[in-house]
Coordinates of C-alpha atoms and ligand atoms in Angstrom, one line a residue:
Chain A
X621 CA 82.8 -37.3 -169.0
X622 CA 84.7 -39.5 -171.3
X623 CA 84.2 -43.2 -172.0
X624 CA 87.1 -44.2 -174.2
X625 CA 85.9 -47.4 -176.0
X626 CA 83.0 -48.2 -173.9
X627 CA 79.1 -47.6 -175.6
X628 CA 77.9 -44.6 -173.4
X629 CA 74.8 -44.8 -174.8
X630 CA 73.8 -48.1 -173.1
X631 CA 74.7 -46.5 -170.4
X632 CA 71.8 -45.4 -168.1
X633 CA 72.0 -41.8 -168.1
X634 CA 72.5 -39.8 -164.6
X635 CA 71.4 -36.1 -164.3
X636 CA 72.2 -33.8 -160.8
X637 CA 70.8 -30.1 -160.8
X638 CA 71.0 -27.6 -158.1
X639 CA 68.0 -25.0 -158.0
X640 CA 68.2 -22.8 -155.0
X641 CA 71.0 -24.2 -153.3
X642 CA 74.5 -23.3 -151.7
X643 CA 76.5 -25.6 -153.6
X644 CA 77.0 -28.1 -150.2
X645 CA 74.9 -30.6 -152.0
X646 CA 77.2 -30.6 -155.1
X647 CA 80.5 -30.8 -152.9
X648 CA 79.2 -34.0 -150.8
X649 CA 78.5 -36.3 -153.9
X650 CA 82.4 -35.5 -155.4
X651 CA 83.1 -36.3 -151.6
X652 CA 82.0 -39.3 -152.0
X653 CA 86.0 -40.1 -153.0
X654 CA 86.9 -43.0 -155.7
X655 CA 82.9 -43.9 -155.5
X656 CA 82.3 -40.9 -158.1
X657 CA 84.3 -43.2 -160.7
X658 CA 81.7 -46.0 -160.1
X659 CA 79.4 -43.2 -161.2
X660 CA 81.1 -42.4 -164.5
X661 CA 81.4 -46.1 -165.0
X662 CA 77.9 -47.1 -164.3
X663 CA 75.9 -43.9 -166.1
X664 CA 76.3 -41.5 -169.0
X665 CA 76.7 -38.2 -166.9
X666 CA 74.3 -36.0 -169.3
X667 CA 73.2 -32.9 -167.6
X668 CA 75.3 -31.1 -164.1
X669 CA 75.8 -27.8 -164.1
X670 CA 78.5 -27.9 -161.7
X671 CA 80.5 -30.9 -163.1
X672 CA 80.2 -30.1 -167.0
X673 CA 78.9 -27.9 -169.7
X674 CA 75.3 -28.6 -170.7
X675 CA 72.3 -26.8 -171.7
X676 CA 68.9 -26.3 -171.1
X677 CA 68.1 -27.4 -174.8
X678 CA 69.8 -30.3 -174.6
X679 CA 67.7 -31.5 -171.7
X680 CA 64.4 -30.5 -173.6
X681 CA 65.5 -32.4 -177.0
X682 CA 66.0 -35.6 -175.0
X683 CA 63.0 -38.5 -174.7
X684 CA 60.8 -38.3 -171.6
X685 CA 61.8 -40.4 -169.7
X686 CA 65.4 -41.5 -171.1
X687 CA 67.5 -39.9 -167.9
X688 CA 67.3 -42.9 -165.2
X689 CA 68.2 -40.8 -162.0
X690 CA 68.1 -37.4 -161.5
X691 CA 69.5 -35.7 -157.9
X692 CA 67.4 -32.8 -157.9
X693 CA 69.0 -30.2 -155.0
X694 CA 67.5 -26.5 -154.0
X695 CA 64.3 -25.3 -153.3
X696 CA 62.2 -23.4 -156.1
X697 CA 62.8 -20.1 -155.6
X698 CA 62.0 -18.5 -159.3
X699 CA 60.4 -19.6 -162.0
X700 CA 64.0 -21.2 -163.9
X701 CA 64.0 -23.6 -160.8
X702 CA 60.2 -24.6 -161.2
X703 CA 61.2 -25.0 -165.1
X704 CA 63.9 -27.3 -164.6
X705 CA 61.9 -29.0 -162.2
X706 CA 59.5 -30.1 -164.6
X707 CA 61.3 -30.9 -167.1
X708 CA 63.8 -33.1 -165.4
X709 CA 60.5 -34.6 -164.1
X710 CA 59.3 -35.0 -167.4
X711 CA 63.4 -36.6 -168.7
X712 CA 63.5 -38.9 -165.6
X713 CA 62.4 -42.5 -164.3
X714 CA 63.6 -41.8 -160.8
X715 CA 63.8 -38.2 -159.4
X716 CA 65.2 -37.5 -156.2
X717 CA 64.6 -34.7 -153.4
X718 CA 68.3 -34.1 -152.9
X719 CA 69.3 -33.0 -149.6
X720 CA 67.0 -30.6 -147.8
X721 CA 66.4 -27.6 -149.7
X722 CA 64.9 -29.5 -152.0
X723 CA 62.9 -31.3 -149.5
X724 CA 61.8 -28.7 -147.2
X725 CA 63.5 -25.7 -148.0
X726 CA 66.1 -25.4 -145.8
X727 CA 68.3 -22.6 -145.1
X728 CA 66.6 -20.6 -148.2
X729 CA 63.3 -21.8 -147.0
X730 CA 63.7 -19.2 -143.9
X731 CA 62.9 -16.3 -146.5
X732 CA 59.6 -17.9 -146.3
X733 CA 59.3 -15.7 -142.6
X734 CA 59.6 -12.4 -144.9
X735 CA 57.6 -11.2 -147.8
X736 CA 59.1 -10.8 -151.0
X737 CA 58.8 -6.9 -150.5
X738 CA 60.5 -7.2 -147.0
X739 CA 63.6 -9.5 -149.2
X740 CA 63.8 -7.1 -151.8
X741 CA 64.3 -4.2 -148.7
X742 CA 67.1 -6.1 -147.1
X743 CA 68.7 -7.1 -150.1
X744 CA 68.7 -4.1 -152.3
X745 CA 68.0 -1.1 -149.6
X746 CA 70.0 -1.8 -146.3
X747 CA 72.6 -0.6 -145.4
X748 CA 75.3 -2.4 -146.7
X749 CA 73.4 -2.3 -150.3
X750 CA 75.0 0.6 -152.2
X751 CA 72.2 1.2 -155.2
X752 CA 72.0 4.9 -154.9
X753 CA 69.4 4.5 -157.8
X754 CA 67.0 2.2 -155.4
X755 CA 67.7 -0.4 -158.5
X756 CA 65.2 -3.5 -158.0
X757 CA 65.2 -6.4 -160.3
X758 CA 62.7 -6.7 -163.0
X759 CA 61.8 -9.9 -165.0
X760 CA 62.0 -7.7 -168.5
X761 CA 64.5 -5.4 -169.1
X762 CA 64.5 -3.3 -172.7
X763 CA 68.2 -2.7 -174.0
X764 CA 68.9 -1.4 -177.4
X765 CA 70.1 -5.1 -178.5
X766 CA 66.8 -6.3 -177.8
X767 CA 64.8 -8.0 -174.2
X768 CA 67.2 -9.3 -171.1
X769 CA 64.9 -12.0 -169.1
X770 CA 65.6 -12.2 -165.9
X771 CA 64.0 -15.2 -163.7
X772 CA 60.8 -14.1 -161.8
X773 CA 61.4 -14.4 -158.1
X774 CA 58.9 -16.3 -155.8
X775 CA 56.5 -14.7 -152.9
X776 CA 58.0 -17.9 -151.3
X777 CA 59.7 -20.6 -151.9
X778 CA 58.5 -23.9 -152.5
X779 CA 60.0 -27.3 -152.1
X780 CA 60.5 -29.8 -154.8
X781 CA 57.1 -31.8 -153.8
X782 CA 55.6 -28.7 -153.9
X783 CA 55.8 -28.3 -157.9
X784 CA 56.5 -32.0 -159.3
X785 CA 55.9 -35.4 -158.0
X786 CA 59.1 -36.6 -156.3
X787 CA 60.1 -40.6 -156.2
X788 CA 62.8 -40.4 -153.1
X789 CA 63.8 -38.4 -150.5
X790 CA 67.2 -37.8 -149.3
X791 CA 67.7 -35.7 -146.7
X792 CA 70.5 -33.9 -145.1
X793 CA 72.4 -30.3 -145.2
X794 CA 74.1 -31.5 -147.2
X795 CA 73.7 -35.4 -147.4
X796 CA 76.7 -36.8 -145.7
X797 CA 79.3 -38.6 -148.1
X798 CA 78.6 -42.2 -146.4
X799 CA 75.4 -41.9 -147.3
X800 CA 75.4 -40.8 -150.3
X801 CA 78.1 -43.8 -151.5
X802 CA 75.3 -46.5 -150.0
X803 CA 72.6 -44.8 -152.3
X804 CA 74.6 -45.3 -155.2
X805 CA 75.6 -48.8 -153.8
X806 CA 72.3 -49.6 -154.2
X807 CA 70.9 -48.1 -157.5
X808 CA 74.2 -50.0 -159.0
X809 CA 73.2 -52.9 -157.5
X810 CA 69.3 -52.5 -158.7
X811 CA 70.9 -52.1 -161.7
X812 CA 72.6 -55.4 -162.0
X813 CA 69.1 -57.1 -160.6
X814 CA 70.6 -57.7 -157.1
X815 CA 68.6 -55.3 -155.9
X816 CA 65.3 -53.6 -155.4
X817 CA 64.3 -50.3 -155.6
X818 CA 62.5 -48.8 -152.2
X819 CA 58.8 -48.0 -152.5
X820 CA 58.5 -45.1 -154.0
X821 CA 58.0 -41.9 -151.9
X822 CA 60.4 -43.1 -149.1
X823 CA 63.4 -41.3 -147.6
X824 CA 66.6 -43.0 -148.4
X825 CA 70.5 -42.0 -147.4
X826 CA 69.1 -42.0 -143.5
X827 CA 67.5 -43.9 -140.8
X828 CA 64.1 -44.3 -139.6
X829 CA 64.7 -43.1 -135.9
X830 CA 66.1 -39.5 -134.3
X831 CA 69.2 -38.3 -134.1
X832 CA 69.0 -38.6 -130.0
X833 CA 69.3 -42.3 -130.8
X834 CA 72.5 -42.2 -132.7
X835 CA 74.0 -39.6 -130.1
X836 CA 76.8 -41.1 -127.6
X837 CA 76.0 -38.9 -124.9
X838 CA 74.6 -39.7 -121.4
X839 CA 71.1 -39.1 -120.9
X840 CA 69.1 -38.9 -118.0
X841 CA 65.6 -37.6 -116.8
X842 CA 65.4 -33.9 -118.1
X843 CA 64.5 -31.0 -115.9
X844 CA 65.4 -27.9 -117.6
X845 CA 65.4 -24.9 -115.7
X846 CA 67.2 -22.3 -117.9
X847 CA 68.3 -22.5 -121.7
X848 CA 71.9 -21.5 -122.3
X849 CA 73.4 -20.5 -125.6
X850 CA 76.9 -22.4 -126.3
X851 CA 79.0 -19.6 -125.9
X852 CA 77.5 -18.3 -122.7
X853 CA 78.9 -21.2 -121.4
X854 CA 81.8 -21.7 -119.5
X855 CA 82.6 -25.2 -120.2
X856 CA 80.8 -28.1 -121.7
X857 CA 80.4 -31.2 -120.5
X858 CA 81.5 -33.7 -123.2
X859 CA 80.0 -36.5 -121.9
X860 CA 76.7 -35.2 -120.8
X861 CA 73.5 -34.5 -122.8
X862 CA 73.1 -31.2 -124.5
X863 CA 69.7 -30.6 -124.0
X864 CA 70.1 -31.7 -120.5
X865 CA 73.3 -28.7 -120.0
X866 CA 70.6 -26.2 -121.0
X867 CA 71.1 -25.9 -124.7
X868 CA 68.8 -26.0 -127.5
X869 CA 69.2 -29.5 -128.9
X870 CA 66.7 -30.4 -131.7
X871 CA 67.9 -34.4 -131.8
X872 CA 64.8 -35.6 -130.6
X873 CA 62.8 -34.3 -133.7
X874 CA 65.2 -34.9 -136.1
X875 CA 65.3 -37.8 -138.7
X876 CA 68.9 -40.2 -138.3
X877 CA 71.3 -40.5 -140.4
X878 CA 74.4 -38.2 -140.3
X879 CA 75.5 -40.1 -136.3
X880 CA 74.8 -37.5 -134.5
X881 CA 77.6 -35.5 -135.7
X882 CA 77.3 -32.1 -134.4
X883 CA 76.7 -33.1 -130.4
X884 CA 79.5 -35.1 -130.9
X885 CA 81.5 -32.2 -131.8
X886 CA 79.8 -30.0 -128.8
X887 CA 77.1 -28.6 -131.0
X888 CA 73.8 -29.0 -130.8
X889 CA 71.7 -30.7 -133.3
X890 CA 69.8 -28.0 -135.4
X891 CA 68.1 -30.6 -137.8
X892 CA 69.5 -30.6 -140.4
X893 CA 68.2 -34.4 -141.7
X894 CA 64.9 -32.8 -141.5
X895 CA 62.0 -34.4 -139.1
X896 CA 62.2 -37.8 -137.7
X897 CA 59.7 -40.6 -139.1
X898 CA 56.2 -40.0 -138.9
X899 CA 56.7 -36.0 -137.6
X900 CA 54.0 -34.1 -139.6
X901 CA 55.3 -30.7 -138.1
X902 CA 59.1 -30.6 -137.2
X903 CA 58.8 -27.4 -134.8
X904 CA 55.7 -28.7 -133.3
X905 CA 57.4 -32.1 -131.9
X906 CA 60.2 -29.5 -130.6
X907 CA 57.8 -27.5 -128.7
X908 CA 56.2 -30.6 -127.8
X909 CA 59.3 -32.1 -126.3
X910 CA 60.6 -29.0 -124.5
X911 CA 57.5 -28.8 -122.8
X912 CA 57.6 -32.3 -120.9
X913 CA 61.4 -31.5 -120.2
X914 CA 60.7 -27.5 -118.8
X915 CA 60.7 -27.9 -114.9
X916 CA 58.0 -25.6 -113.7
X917 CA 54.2 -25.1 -113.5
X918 CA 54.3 -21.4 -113.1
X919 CA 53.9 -19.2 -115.8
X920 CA 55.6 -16.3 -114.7
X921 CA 59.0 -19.0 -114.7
X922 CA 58.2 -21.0 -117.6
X923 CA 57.9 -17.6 -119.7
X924 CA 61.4 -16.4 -117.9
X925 CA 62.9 -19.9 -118.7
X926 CA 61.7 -19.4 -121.9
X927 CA 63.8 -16.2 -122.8
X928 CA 66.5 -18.4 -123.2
X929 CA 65.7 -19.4 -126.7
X930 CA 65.2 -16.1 -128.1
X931 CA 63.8 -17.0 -131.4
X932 CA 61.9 -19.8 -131.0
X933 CA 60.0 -20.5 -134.7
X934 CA 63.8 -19.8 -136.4
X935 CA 65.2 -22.1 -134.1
X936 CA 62.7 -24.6 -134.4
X937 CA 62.4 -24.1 -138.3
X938 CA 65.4 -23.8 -139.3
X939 CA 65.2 -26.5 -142.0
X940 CA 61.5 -27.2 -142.3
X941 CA 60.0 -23.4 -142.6
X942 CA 59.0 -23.8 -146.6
X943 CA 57.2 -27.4 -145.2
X944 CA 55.7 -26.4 -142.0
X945 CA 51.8 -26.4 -141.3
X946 CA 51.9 -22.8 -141.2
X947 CA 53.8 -22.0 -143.7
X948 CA 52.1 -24.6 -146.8
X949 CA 48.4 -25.2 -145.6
X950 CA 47.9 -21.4 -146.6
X951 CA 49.7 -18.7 -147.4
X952 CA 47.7 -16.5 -150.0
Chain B
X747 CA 29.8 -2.9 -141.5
X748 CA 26.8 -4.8 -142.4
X749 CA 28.1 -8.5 -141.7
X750 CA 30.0 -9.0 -138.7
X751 CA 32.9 -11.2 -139.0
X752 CA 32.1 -14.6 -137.2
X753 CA 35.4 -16.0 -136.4
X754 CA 36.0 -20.2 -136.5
X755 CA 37.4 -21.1 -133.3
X756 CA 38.5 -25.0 -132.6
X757 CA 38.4 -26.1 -129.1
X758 CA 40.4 -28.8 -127.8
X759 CA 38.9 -29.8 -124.5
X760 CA 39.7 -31.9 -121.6
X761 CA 37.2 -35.4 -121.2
X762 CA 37.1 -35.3 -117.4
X763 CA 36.7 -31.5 -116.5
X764 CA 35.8 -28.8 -119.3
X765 CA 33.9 -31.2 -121.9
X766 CA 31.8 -31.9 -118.9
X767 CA 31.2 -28.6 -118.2
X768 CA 30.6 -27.2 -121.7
X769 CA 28.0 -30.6 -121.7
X770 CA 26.5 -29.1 -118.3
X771 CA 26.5 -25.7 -120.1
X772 CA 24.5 -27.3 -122.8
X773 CA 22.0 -29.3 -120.5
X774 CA 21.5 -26.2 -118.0
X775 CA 20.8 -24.3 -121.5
X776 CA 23.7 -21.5 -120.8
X777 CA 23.8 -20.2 -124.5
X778 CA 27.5 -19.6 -125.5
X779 CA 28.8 -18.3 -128.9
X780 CA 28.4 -21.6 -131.6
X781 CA 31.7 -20.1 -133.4
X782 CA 33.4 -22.9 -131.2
X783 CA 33.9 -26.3 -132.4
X784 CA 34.8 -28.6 -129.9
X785 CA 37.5 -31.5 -129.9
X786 CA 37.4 -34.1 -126.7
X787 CA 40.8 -34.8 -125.6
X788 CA 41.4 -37.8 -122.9
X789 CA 43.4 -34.7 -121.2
X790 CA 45.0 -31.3 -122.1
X791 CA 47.8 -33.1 -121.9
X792 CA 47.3 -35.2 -125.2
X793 CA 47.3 -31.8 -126.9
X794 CA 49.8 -31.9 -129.6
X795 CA 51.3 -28.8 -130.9
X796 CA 50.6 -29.7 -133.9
X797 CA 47.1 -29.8 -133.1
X798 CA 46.7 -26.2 -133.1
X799 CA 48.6 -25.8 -136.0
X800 CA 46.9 -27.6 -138.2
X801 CA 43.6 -25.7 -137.1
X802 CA 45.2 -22.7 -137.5
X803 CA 46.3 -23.5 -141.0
X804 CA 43.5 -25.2 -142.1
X805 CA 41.3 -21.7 -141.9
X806 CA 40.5 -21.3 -137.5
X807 CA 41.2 -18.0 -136.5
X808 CA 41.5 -19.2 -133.2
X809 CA 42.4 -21.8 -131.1
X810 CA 40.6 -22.6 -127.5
X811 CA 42.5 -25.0 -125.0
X812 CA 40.6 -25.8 -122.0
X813 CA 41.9 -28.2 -119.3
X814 CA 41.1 -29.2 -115.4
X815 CA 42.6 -26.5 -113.0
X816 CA 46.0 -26.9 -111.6
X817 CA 46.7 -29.5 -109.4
X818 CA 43.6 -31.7 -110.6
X819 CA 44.4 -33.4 -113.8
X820 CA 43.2 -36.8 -114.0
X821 CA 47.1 -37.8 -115.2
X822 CA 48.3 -35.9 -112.7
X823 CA 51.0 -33.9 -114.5
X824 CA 49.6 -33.4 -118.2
X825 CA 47.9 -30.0 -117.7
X826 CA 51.7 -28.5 -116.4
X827 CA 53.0 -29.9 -120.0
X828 CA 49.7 -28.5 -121.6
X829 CA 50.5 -25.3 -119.9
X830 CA 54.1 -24.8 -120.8
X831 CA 53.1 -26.0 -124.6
X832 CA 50.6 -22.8 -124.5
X833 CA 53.8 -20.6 -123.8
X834 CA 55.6 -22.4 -126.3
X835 CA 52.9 -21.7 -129.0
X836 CA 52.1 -18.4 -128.1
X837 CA 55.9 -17.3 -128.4
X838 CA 56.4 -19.4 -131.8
X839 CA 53.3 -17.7 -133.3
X840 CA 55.2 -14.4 -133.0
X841 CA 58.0 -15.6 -135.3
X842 CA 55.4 -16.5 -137.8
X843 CA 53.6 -13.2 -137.1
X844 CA 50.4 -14.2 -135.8
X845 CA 48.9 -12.4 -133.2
X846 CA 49.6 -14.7 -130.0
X847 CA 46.4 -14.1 -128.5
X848 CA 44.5 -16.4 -130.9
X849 CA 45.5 -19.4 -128.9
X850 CA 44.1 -19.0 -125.1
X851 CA 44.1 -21.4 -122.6
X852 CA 41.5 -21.9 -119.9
X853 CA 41.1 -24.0 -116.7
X854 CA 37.6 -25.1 -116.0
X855 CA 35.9 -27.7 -113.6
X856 CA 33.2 -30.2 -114.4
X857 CA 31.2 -27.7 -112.4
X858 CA 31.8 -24.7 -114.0
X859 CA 29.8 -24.7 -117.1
X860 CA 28.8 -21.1 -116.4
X861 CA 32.5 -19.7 -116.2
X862 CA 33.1 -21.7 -119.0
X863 CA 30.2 -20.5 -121.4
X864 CA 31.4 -16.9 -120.3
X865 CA 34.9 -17.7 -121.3
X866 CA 33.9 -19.0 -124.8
X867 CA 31.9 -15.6 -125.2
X868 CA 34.9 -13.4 -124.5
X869 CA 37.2 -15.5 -126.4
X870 CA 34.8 -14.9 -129.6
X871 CA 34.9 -11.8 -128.9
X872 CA 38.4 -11.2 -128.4
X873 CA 39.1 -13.1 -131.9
X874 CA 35.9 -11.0 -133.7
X875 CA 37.7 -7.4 -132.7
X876 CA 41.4 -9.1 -133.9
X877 CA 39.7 -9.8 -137.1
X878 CA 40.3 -13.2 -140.1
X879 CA 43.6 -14.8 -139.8
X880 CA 45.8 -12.7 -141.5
X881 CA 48.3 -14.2 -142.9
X882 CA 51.7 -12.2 -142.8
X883 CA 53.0 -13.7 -146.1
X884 CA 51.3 -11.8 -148.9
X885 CA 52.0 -14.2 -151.2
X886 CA 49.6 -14.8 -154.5
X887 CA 49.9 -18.7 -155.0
X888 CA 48.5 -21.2 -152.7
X889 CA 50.8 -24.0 -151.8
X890 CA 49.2 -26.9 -152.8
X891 CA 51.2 -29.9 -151.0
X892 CA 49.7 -30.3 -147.4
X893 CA 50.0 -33.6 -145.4
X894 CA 46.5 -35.2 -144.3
X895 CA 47.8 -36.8 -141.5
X896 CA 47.3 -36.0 -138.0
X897 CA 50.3 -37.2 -135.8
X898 CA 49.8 -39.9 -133.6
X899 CA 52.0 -39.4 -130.6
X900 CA 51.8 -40.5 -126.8
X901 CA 50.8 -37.5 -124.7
Ligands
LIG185 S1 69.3 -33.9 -127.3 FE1 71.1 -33.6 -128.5 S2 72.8 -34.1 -127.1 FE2 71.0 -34.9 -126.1 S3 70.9 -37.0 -126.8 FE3 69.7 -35.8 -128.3 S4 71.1 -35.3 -129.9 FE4 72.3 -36.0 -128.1
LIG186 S1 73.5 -33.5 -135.7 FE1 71.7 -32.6 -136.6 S2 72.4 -30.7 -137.6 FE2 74.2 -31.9 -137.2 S3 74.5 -33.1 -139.1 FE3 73.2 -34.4 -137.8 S4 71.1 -33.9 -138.3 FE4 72.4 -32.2 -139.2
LIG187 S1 42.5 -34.8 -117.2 FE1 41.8 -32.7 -117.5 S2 43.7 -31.7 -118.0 FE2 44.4 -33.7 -117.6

């Protein structure tokens, strides 16, 4: 990034690195529109990937401490992402879980249902892998110019709080744009003194209630007798509640912030902005929920209403896995 | 074997029915395994999900839930919800590959301490022949980060 005649180096210096991510996270800050030049003008872009051409070195010859903000998106997946975790920790004041793979996984995080023996089989030995030679990666690999290092993959992966101490969370698959231009809002106006910072270790970018609350549709008491998946459905009531139609809504566990977007496109909420204040387990306050909205005290039915969501810990981990109880208090 | 594997099992039981009767268990001294630690609820119905997660994760191989019998919850309607959250468990513990039978759930009057001791003693049993907790992800590092709260939600 160029600053023709200004002093970057007075600048406070801005750092965003994606770990193991898709790329969304990336996408929704430039989305942010004519915003991303309040960013150029404000900070000394010095390390992102995507944007421009840096290097690891660069970061590492830098004082601790001298890169103000870092958005830190992905999950740690190998041990390159736990590096660059630490030492952007190590360059930054204020480092940021960036959307939810870096908060809980995400997406990724769902490879924490498998073994890294089971990934390694679907990835290098299924049937659509053609590696006659049953090829698996190795961390060292001897070739006559000398030793190819390849990063070692995880038994699981980890979330960002899971390596290095993290300052703010933002959540969201990815963050949505609006949010992301009132972040920066407010870092720039911390920056001019007109602001203060939140305390640290609190989620910013979202709200502190559930997506259910931001949703325009209709609710009434819930008596669910039969789950139905969207496009078993005939037609869908625009107006009406999803959950309350039969399908799998997880709104009511799910942190606001995006206003309710997908049930207000006739897709359920699957949680992407991760679980609502004060949840300690996201798919624990989904089971919780369905239960009191399940109409019927007999087993036998509520096992065959229950065969309507037929995979119950993806569906109600979708996001979360790599930071659910089962999956962090021990694994080992 | 010369050690036989004792599992940890945490109970969560109901105030009004099955803590009484695991009390008159104790007072008409009806021995029942000690692998079970128990946890007074007001009502099965203040059992949170996450409950039973958290024991599970924090080293119980299994999980007792023990509630009045149908029909005679003292909040009417909580041991329905307590029932259906069972299911739910049971079929989420799948996905994660843990054996479904390491959360049970019981009905039991004030009155039957007896049935109630017995029940403990098969469930011991039942978790002694499944064996420790195994947990499916053969991973060699130990997440460290693990959240010391326990929710506090309304029933
Ligand atoms: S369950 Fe889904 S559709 Fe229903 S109110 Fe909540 S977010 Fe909206
Ligand atoms: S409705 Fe749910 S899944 Fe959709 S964007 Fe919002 S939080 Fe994410
Ligand atoms: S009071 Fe015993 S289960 Fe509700």
């Amino acid at each position: 990034m160029s600053h023709n005649g200004s002093k970057p180096t007075e600048k406070p210096k801005f750092a965003m690195y994606w770990a193991s991510s898709c790329g969304g996270c990336e996408i929704a800050v430039l989305n942010i529109g004519p915003k991303i030049l309040d960013v150029d003008a404000a900070f000394d872009v010095v390390f992102w990937p995507v944007a421009m051409d840096a290097k690891y070195k660069d970061v590492e010859a830098m004082d601790d401490g001298s890169i103000l903000l870092t958005l830190f998106n992905g999950g740690i997946r190998n041990d390159e992402n736990e590096r660059l975790a630490n030492l952007l920790r190590r360059k930054s004041q204020i480092l940021v879980a960036f959307g939810s793979c870096a908060i809980e996984g995400c997406i990724p995080g769902l490879a924490n249902f498998s073994s890294q023996d089971q990934i390694f089989d679907a990835v290098y030995a299924s049937v659509s892998t053609d590696n006659a030679g049953g090829i698996r990666p190795k961390t060292h690999t001897t070739v006559p110019e000398g030793i190819l290092h390849i990063p070692e993959f995880y038994p699981v992966l980890k979330t960002l709080d899971q390596v290095v101490d993290v300052d703010y969370y933002m959540p969201g698959c990815p963050p949505e744009s609006h949010q992301i231009a009132t972040v920066i809002d407010l870092v720039l106006a911390v920056l001019e003194g007109k602001a203060e910072l939140p305390p640290k270790g609190a989620v910013i970018g979202a709200g502190d209630s559930t997506c259910c609350d931001e949703c325009p549709r209709q609710r009434n008491v819930k008596k669910i007798t039969k789950f139905v998946r969207i496009h078993e459905m005939d037609a869908i009531d625009p107006d009406l509640c999803l959950l309350e139609q039969g399908i799998l809504c997880n709104g009511m566990a799910t942190r606001s912030g995006c206003g309710a977007l997908c049930p207000q496109h006739n897709a359920p909420c699957i949680g992407c902005y991760g679980p609502a204040e004060g949840v300690v387990d996201y798919g624990a306050r989904i089971m919780s929920a369905l239960a009191s909205v399940i109409d019927s005290r007999d087993p036998d039915e509520i096992e065959r209403i229950l065969d309507g969501i037929p995979d119950p810990a993806g569906s109600f981990y979708r996001f979360n896995l790599a930071h659910s109880l089962l999956r962090t208090g021990k694994v080992g | 074997m010369s050690e036989q594997f004792e599992p940890v099992i945490i109970g969560f039981t109901c105030n009004w029915c099955s803590y009484r009767a695991a009390d008159m268990a104790g007072t008409a001294r009806i021995k029942y395994p000690p692998n079970v630690r128990l946890v007074r609820l007001m009502c099965s119905g203040r059992l949170d999900p996450t409950f039973v997660l958290k024991a599970l994760s924090n080293g119980a191989d299994g999980v007792l839930i023990t509630g009045c019998h149908p029909g005679e919850c003292h909040y009417l309607e909580q041991n329905y919800k307590a029932l259906r959250r069972y299911h739910l468990l049971r079929r989420t513990l799948i996905g994660f590959g843990i054996e479904p039978e390491r959360v049970k759930l019981v009905w039991a009057s004030a009155a039957e301490g007896v049935q109630l001791a017995k029940q403990i003693a098969g469930f011991v049993d039942e978790i002694r022949a499944l064996g420790p907790l195994a947990w499916s992800m053969p991973s060699k590092q130990q997440l460290v980060a693990e959240p010391s709260v326990m929710e506090e939600v309304p029933a």
